[in-house]
């Protein structure tokens, strides 16, 4: 009987992705693929990153990309490097651009881990509506066979595990960028997968994030000595501590200026125009995101001032 590996599996289960996807090696055990810049429906939905950690005893995948077709392509890339089983897929958070590929790894027998809080998203009307919307906007890659995957485990407290000679630390950080986020630290490589907690080299989209808690999480990250940091979007940070401190300064500046304005009963427009954005206005996505971020923080500072 000829050997048959997953890499030879016939195309057809999922519509093949047409994007260029390179599995980049970061360290001894750690690889990742980098999505393109753009909105969630650009580039066939390949706008977020995924990590792959290969050990002697199996493979751990971090985040599952925005369509099953992309995850299927990632699986083929993994199979070019190793035939070890995919034992676990760990989701940084449940947002559409990171989760629709989960079913591909679940079908491989991988256990699905998600941060506590993801159940809030899964139970929400938003989850189903977003999937319906993506069946149009990412057709044919998101289609009737695409489904929301219920995790095998919700991770609520820090959890360490070993696989082969690699040590993994899964750290749930609560509701920071989403209803529940987690990060993954890989030793001995000293690589941190931050999910969307860190946006490298650009202004983040705050969405409905809790900026107070997000800032606390980023402050704690600054203490780790990292060799590399893989964000949820964009390139791996060559200077992880710089990426983290830029994020910390941005969140802290937003909160500082907006809370001062709220305290002094200054209207948002006036406070925004008076703020000095020179440290951040060179960053990509500043024009698209900064004003909305500032307004979101302004509103939450108002709410915080009422609840304190
Ligand atoms: Zn994202």
Coordinates of C-alpha atoms and ligand atoms in Angstrom, one line a residue:
X1 CA 0.0 0.0 0.0
X2 CA 1.4 3.4 -0.9
X3 CA 1.8 5.8 2.0
X4 CA -1.0 8.2 2.2
X5 CA -0.7 11.5 4.1
X6 CA -3.0 14.4 4.7
X7 CA -0.9 16.4 2.3
X8 CA -2.1 14.2 -0.6
X9 CA -5.7 14.4 0.5
X10 CA -7.9 15.2 -2.5
X11 CA -9.0 18.8 -2.8
X12 CA -12.7 19.2 -2.7
X13 CA -13.9 19.0 0.9
X14 CA -13.4 22.7 1.1
X15 CA -13.3 25.2 -1.8
X16 CA -9.5 25.7 -2.3
X17 CA -8.1 29.0 -1.0
X18 CA -6.3 30.9 -3.7
X19 CA -4.2 33.1 -1.4
X20 CA -0.4 33.0 -1.0
X21 CA 0.3 31.5 2.4
X22 CA 3.8 31.0 3.7
X23 CA 4.5 29.0 6.8
X24 CA 7.4 31.1 8.3
X25 CA 9.7 29.6 10.9
X26 CA 10.4 31.8 13.9
X27 CA 12.4 29.5 16.2
X28 CA 13.1 25.9 16.9
X29 CA 9.5 24.9 17.4
X30 CA 7.5 27.9 16.3
X31 CA 6.0 28.7 12.9
X32 CA 3.3 31.1 11.8
X33 CA 1.4 32.3 8.8
X34 CA 0.7 36.1 8.4
X35 CA -2.6 37.4 7.1
X36 CA -2.6 40.4 4.8
X37 CA -3.5 43.8 6.0
X38 CA -7.1 44.7 5.3
X39 CA -10.7 44.4 6.5
X40 CA -12.0 40.9 7.4
X41 CA -13.4 40.1 4.0
X42 CA -10.3 41.2 2.0
X43 CA -8.0 38.6 0.5
X44 CA -10.5 35.7 0.9
X45 CA -10.6 36.4 4.6
X46 CA -6.9 35.8 5.1
X47 CA -6.3 38.9 7.3
X48 CA -5.4 37.2 10.6
X49 CA -2.4 35.2 11.7
X50 CA -2.1 31.6 13.0
X51 CA 0.7 29.9 14.9
X52 CA 2.0 26.4 14.6
X53 CA 4.1 24.8 17.3
X54 CA 5.7 21.5 16.3
X55 CA 7.0 19.1 18.9
X56 CA 8.2 15.5 18.9
X57 CA 4.9 14.4 20.2
X58 CA 2.5 16.5 18.2
X59 CA 1.4 19.9 16.9
X60 CA -0.4 22.7 18.6
X61 CA -2.1 25.3 16.5
X62 CA -2.9 28.8 17.7
X63 CA -5.9 30.4 16.1
X64 CA -7.6 28.9 13.1
X65 CA -8.0 31.7 10.5
X66 CA -11.1 33.2 8.9
X67 CA -12.4 30.4 6.7
X68 CA -12.2 26.5 6.6
X69 CA -10.5 26.8 3.3
X70 CA -7.7 28.9 4.8
X71 CA -7.4 26.4 7.7
X72 CA -7.3 23.5 5.2
X73 CA -4.5 25.3 3.3
X74 CA -2.6 25.8 6.6
X75 CA -3.1 22.1 7.4
X76 CA -1.5 21.2 4.1
X77 CA 1.4 23.6 4.9
X78 CA 1.9 21.9 8.3
X79 CA 1.9 18.5 6.5
X80 CA 4.8 19.6 4.4
X81 CA 6.8 20.0 7.6
X82 CA 5.5 17.2 9.9
X83 CA 3.2 14.2 10.0
X84 CA 2.7 14.5 13.8
X85 CA -0.9 14.7 15.0
X86 CA -2.6 18.0 15.6
X87 CA -3.4 17.5 19.3
X88 CA -4.8 20.9 20.2
X89 CA -6.0 24.1 18.6
X90 CA -6.0 27.1 21.0
X91 CA -8.2 30.1 20.1
X92 CA -7.0 33.5 21.3
X93 CA -10.6 34.8 21.1
X94 CA -13.9 34.2 19.4
X95 CA -14.1 36.7 16.6
X96 CA -15.1 35.7 13.1
X97 CA -11.7 36.4 11.5
X98 CA -10.0 33.9 13.7
X99 CA -12.4 31.0 14.2
X100 CA -14.1 29.7 11.1
X101 CA -11.2 27.4 10.4
X102 CA -11.6 25.6 13.8
X103 CA -13.7 22.8 12.3
X104 CA -10.8 21.7 10.1
X105 CA -8.5 21.0 13.1
X106 CA -11.4 19.5 15.1
X107 CA -11.9 17.0 12.2
X108 CA -8.2 16.1 12.6
X109 CA -9.0 15.1 16.2
X110 CA -7.5 18.3 17.8
X111 CA -9.0 19.4 21.1
X112 CA -10.4 22.9 20.9
X113 CA -9.5 25.3 23.7
X114 CA -11.0 28.7 24.1
X115 CA -10.8 31.5 26.6
X116 CA -13.5 31.8 29.2
X117 CA -15.9 34.4 27.9
X118 CA -16.0 32.9 24.4
X119 CA -19.2 31.2 25.4
X120 CA -20.8 34.7 25.6
X121 CA -20.0 35.2 22.0
X122 CA -21.2 31.7 21.0
X123 CA -24.5 32.2 22.8
X124 CA -25.1 35.7 21.3
X125 CA -27.3 36.4 18.3
X126 CA -24.3 38.2 16.8
X127 CA -22.4 35.0 16.3
X128 CA -25.0 33.5 14.1
X129 CA -25.7 36.8 12.3
X130 CA -22.0 37.3 11.6
X131 CA -21.7 33.8 10.1
X132 CA -24.7 34.4 7.9
X133 CA -23.2 37.6 6.7
X134 CA -19.9 36.0 6.0
X135 CA -21.6 33.3 3.9
X136 CA -22.3 36.2 1.5
X137 CA -19.3 38.3 1.9
X138 CA -16.8 35.4 1.9
X139 CA -18.6 33.2 -0.5
X140 CA -17.7 30.4 -1.5
X141 CA -15.1 30.0 1.3
X142 CA -17.6 30.5 4.1
X143 CA -20.7 28.5 3.1
X144 CA -23.4 26.2 4.4
X145 CA -20.9 23.7 5.7
X146 CA -19.1 26.4 7.8
X147 CA -20.1 26.2 11.4
X148 CA -19.3 27.6 14.8
X149 CA -17.2 25.2 16.8
X150 CA -18.0 24.7 20.5
X151 CA -14.7 24.4 22.3
X152 CA -13.9 21.2 24.3
X153 CA -12.6 23.4 27.1
X154 CA -13.0 27.0 28.3
X155 CA -9.8 28.2 30.0
X156 CA -10.5 30.4 32.9
X157 CA -7.2 30.3 34.8
X158 CA -3.6 30.1 33.7
X159 CA -2.7 26.6 32.5
X160 CA 0.7 25.0 31.8
X161 CA 1.3 21.9 29.8
X162 CA 4.2 20.1 28.1
X163 CA 4.2 18.4 24.8
X164 CA 7.4 16.7 23.7
X165 CA 10.2 19.0 25.1
X166 CA 8.1 22.1 24.7
X167 CA 6.4 23.9 27.5
X168 CA 3.2 25.9 26.9
X169 CA 1.6 28.5 29.2
X170 CA -2.0 29.5 28.3
X171 CA -2.9 32.7 30.0
X172 CA -6.5 33.8 29.9
X173 CA -6.6 37.6 30.3
X174 CA -10.3 38.1 30.7
X175 CA -12.4 40.5 28.6
X176 CA -9.8 42.8 27.0
X177 CA -10.1 43.0 23.3
X178 CA -13.2 40.7 23.2
X179 CA -15.5 38.9 25.7
X180 CA -12.5 36.7 26.5
X181 CA -8.9 36.7 25.3
X182 CA -6.0 34.5 26.0
X183 CA -2.3 34.5 25.1
X184 CA 0.1 31.6 24.6
X185 CA 3.8 31.6 25.7
X186 CA 6.1 28.9 24.3
X187 CA 9.3 27.8 26.0
X188 CA 12.2 27.3 25.5
X189 CA 11.6 29.4 22.4
X190 CA 10.4 32.4 24.4
X191 CA 7.8 33.3 21.8
X192 CA 4.5 34.9 22.8
X193 CA 1.3 34.7 20.8
X194 CA -0.7 37.7 21.9
X195 CA -3.8 37.3 19.8
X196 CA -5.4 40.7 19.3
X197 CA -4.1 42.1 22.6
X198 CA -1.2 43.5 20.7
X199 CA -1.6 45.2 17.3
X200 CA 2.0 45.4 15.9
X201 CA 3.0 48.7 14.2
X202 CA -0.5 50.1 13.8
X203 CA -3.4 51.7 15.7
X204 CA -5.7 49.0 17.0
X205 CA -9.5 48.8 16.5
X206 CA -10.9 49.1 19.9
X207 CA -14.4 47.9 19.0
X208 CA -16.2 47.3 22.3
X209 CA -13.0 46.5 24.2
X210 CA -12.6 47.2 27.9
X211 CA -9.6 49.6 27.7
X212 CA -9.1 49.6 31.4
X213 CA -8.5 45.9 31.6
X214 CA -6.7 45.8 28.3
X215 CA -4.2 48.3 29.6
X216 CA -3.6 46.2 32.7
X217 CA -3.0 43.1 30.6
X218 CA -0.5 44.9 28.4
X219 CA 1.4 46.3 31.4
X220 CA 1.9 42.8 32.7
X221 CA 3.3 41.6 29.4
X222 CA 6.1 44.2 29.6
X223 CA 7.8 42.1 32.3
X224 CA 8.4 39.1 30.1
X225 CA 11.7 38.7 28.2
X226 CA 10.6 37.7 24.8
X227 CA 12.5 36.7 21.7
X228 CA 9.5 37.2 19.4
X229 CA 5.9 38.2 19.7
X230 CA 3.3 37.1 17.1
X231 CA 0.3 39.4 17.1
X232 CA -3.2 38.5 15.9
X233 CA -2.6 40.6 12.8
X234 CA 0.5 41.8 11.1
X235 CA 4.2 40.9 11.2
X236 CA 5.9 39.2 14.1
X237 CA 7.4 41.9 16.3
X238 CA 11.2 42.1 15.8
X239 CA 11.3 44.1 19.0
X240 CA 8.6 42.6 21.2
X241 CA 9.1 45.0 24.1
X242 CA 8.8 48.0 21.8
X243 CA 5.5 46.6 20.3
X244 CA 4.2 46.1 23.9
X245 CA 5.2 49.5 25.1
X246 CA 3.8 51.3 22.1
X247 CA 0.5 49.6 22.8
X248 CA 0.7 50.4 26.5
X249 CA 1.5 54.1 25.7
X250 CA -1.4 54.3 23.2
X251 CA -4.0 52.9 25.6
X252 CA -2.7 54.9 28.5
X253 CA -2.7 58.1 26.5
X254 CA -6.3 57.6 25.2
X255 CA -7.5 56.9 28.7
X256 CA -5.5 59.8 30.3
X257 CA -6.7 62.5 27.8
X258 CA -10.3 61.2 27.7
X259 CA -10.6 60.9 31.4
X260 CA -9.3 64.4 32.0
X261 CA -11.9 65.7 29.5
X262 CA -14.7 63.8 31.2
X263 CA -13.7 65.1 34.6
X264 CA -13.6 68.7 33.3
X265 CA -16.9 68.3 31.4
X266 CA -15.2 69.0 28.0
X267 CA -17.1 67.8 25.0
X268 CA -15.6 65.0 23.0
X269 CA -14.9 67.0 19.8
X270 CA -13.1 69.7 21.7
X271 CA -11.1 67.2 23.8
X272 CA -10.1 65.2 20.6
X273 CA -8.9 68.3 18.8
X274 CA -7.0 69.6 21.8
X275 CA -5.1 66.3 22.3
X276 CA -1.6 65.9 21.0
X277 CA -1.6 62.8 18.7
X278 CA 1.9 63.3 17.3
X279 CA 3.3 60.2 18.9
X280 CA 0.7 58.0 17.1
X281 CA -0.5 59.8 14.0
X282 CA 2.3 58.2 11.9
X283 CA 1.1 54.7 12.6
X284 CA -0.9 52.8 10.0
X285 CA -4.7 52.8 10.6
X286 CA -4.5 56.1 12.6
X287 CA -6.8 57.9 10.2
X288 CA -9.3 55.0 10.1
X289 CA -9.4 54.1 13.8
X290 CA -8.1 56.7 16.1
X291 CA -11.1 59.1 16.4
X292 CA -13.5 56.2 16.9
X293 CA -11.2 54.6 19.5
X294 CA -10.9 57.9 21.4
X295 CA -14.7 58.3 21.3
X296 CA -15.2 54.7 22.6
X297 CA -12.8 55.5 25.5
X298 CA -14.4 58.8 26.1
X299 CA -17.8 57.1 26.6
X300 CA -16.3 54.4 28.8
X301 CA -14.6 57.0 30.9
X302 CA -18.0 58.6 31.4
X303 CA -19.4 55.3 32.5
X304 CA -16.4 54.5 34.7
X305 CA -16.7 58.0 36.4
X306 CA -20.4 57.2 37.2
X307 CA -19.6 53.7 38.6
X308 CA -16.5 54.7 40.7
Ligands
LIG1 ZN1 -8.7 39.9 14.9

